[in-house]
mmCIF file of C-alpha atoms in Angstrom:
data_model
loop_
_atom_site.group_PDB
_atom_site.id
_atom_site.type_symbol
_atom_site.label_atom_id
_atom_site.label_comp_id
_atom_site.label_asym_id
_atom_site.label_seq_id
_atom_site.Cartn_x
_atom_site.Cartn_y
_atom_site.Cartn_z
ATOM 1 C CA MET S 1 -9.812 7.650 10.639
ATOM 2 C CA ALA S 2 -6.666 5.557 11.148
ATOM 3 C CA ILE S 3 -6.193 2.064 9.764
ATOM 4 C CA SER S 4 -5.631 -0.411 12.570
ATOM 5 C CA ASP S 5 -5.812 -3.666 10.579
ATOM 6 C CA VAL S 6 -6.629 -5.067 7.157
ATOM 7 C CA ASN S 7 -8.093 -8.570 7.123
ATOM 8 C CA ARG S 8 -8.817 -10.939 4.304
ATOM 9 C CA LYS S 9 -12.158 -12.680 4.618
ATOM 10 C CA GLY S 10 -12.710 -15.083 1.734
ATOM 11 C CA SER S 11 -12.247 -12.998 -1.415
ATOM 12 C CA TYR S 12 -12.705 -9.694 0.420
ATOM 13 C CA TYR S 13 -10.404 -7.292 2.231
ATOM 14 C CA GLN S 14 -11.747 -5.467 5.276
ATOM 15 C CA VAL S 15 -10.257 -2.332 6.826
ATOM 16 C CA LEU S 16 -10.719 -2.101 10.596
ATOM 17 C CA ASP S 17 -10.360 0.896 12.895
ATOM 18 C CA GLN S 18 -8.710 0.921 16.338
ATOM 19 C CA ASN S 19 -11.910 -0.465 17.896
ATOM 20 C CA GLY S 20 -12.044 -3.419 15.499
ATOM 21 C CA LYS S 21 -14.992 -1.874 13.665
ATOM 22 C CA LYS S 22 -15.139 -2.434 9.920
ATOM 23 C CA ILE S 23 -14.556 0.794 7.981
ATOM 24 C CA LYS S 24 -14.835 -0.630 4.476
ATOM 25 C CA GLU S 25 -14.817 -3.925 2.589
ATOM 26 C CA VAL S 26 -13.871 -4.549 -1.054
ATOM 27 C CA HIS S 27 -13.441 -7.573 -3.301
ATOM 28 C CA GLU S 28 -9.827 -8.569 -3.917
ATOM 29 C CA SER S 29 -10.284 -7.966 -7.656
ATOM 30 C CA SER S 30 -10.586 -4.241 -6.859
ATOM 31 C CA ILE S 31 -7.066 -3.848 -5.504
ATOM 32 C CA GLY S 32 -5.279 -7.054 -6.482
ATOM 33 C CA GLN S 33 -2.770 -8.437 -4.009
ATOM 34 C CA LEU S 34 -2.555 -6.695 -0.643
ATOM 35 C CA LEU S 35 1.128 -6.041 0.032
ATOM 36 C CA ASP S 36 1.159 -4.058 3.266
ATOM 37 C CA PHE S 37 -0.534 -1.261 5.184
ATOM 38 C CA SER S 38 0.234 1.396 7.755
ATOM 39 C CA GLY S 39 -2.020 3.588 9.849
ATOM 40 C CA ASP S 40 -2.219 6.019 6.919
ATOM 41 C CA PHE S 41 -2.577 3.946 3.756
ATOM 42 C CA ILE S 42 -2.766 0.524 2.090
ATOM 43 C CA VAL S 43 -0.460 -0.773 -0.659
ATOM 44 C CA GLY S 44 -1.711 -3.170 -3.316
ATOM 45 C CA ARG S 45 -0.348 -4.678 -6.501
ATOM 46 C CA LYS S 46 -2.416 -5.470 -9.558
ATOM 47 C CA GLY S 47 -0.463 -6.851 -12.498
ATOM 48 C CA SER S 48 2.591 -4.630 -12.975
ATOM 49 C CA TYR S 49 1.134 -1.691 -11.055
ATOM 50 C CA TYR S 50 1.415 -0.635 -7.437
ATOM 51 C CA ALA S 51 -1.331 1.493 -5.937
ATOM 52 C CA THR S 52 -1.966 3.160 -2.611
ATOM 53 C CA TYR S 53 -5.425 3.410 -1.041
ATOM 54 C CA ASP S 54 -6.962 5.252 1.882
ATOM 55 C CA GLU S 55 -9.026 3.623 4.661
ATOM 56 C CA ASN S 56 -12.074 3.525 2.358
ATOM 57 C CA PHE S 57 -10.104 1.792 -0.417
ATOM 58 C CA LYS S 58 -10.214 4.976 -2.467
ATOM 59 C CA LYS S 59 -7.188 4.956 -4.762
ATOM 60 C CA ILE S 60 -4.658 7.628 -3.837
ATOM 61 C CA LYS S 61 -2.073 7.040 -6.563
ATOM 62 C CA GLU S 62 -0.819 4.333 -8.922
ATOM 63 C CA THR S 63 2.564 3.717 -10.574
ATOM 64 C CA HIS S 64 4.177 1.067 -12.762
ATOM 65 C CA GLU S 65 6.744 -1.244 -11.177
ATOM 66 C CA SER S 66 9.364 -0.223 -13.775
ATOM 67 C CA SER S 67 9.349 3.276 -12.243
ATOM 68 C CA ILE S 68 10.192 2.285 -8.682
ATOM 69 C CA GLY S 69 11.243 -1.371 -8.503
ATOM 70 C CA GLU S 70 10.196 -4.056 -6.038
ATOM 71 C CA PHE S 71 8.082 -3.290 -2.975
ATOM 72 C CA ARG S 72 9.727 -3.853 0.417
ATOM 73 C CA ASN S 73 7.474 -2.415 3.140
ATOM 74 C CA ALA S 74 5.167 0.354 4.340
ATOM 75 C CA THR S 75 5.395 2.084 7.691
ATOM 76 C CA GLY S 76 3.999 5.343 9.033
ATOM 77 C CA SER S 77 3.544 7.666 6.080
ATOM 78 C CA THR S 78 6.231 6.105 3.856
ATOM 79 C CA MET S 79 7.069 2.959 1.909
ATOM 80 C CA THR S 80 10.285 1.553 0.484
ATOM 81 C CA PHE S 81 11.098 -0.038 -2.863
ATOM 82 C CA GLN S 82 14.290 -1.604 -4.168
ATOM 83 C CA LYS S 83 15.396 -0.979 -7.723
ATOM 84 C CA GLY S 84 18.702 -2.602 -8.565
ATOM 85 C CA SER S 85 21.194 -1.704 -5.860
ATOM 86 C CA TYR S 86 19.180 1.274 -4.581
ATOM 87 C CA ILE S 87 16.434 1.509 -1.989
ATOM 88 C CA GLY S 88 14.076 4.431 -2.356
ATOM 89 C CA THR S 89 11.715 5.836 0.241
ATOM 90 C CA TYR S 90 8.433 7.213 -1.107
ATOM 91 C CA ASP S 91 5.353 8.889 0.289
ATOM 92 C CA ARG S 92 1.861 7.543 -0.385
ATOM 93 C CA ASP S 93 1.733 9.543 -3.644
ATOM 94 C CA PHE S 94 4.874 7.732 -4.872
ATOM 95 C CA LYS S 95 6.953 10.903 -4.554
ATOM 96 C CA LYS S 96 10.559 9.997 -3.784
ATOM 97 C CA ILE S 97 11.731 11.244 -0.388
ATOM 98 C CA SER S 98 15.198 9.701 -0.366
ATOM 99 C CA GLU S 99 17.379 7.040 -1.949
ATOM 100 C CA ARG S 100 20.385 5.078 -0.764
ATOM 101 C CA HIS S 101 22.806 2.572 -2.233
ATOM 102 C CA VAL S 102 22.822 -0.937 -0.742
#
């Protein structure tokens, strides 16, 4: 099922499908700060760790910020991070796809 939207309702995050139907709801303490989402996954930050989640808020993968730098955005099946003067593109398992100098 594709992620259409992620809403914050009080202290909870809700994942909605394309019909606006709630797929899953979790307390913000479960994932920390919601950073971004795409149709495929959700990105959260808790302390110094970034994590990706599926539409049911099941954790896909987690990595420390020192490994990949600062989060920029998520789109489609990828996300980008900036570390120093490099921007890296990663999949939802934090596997590096490409990197470029900025």
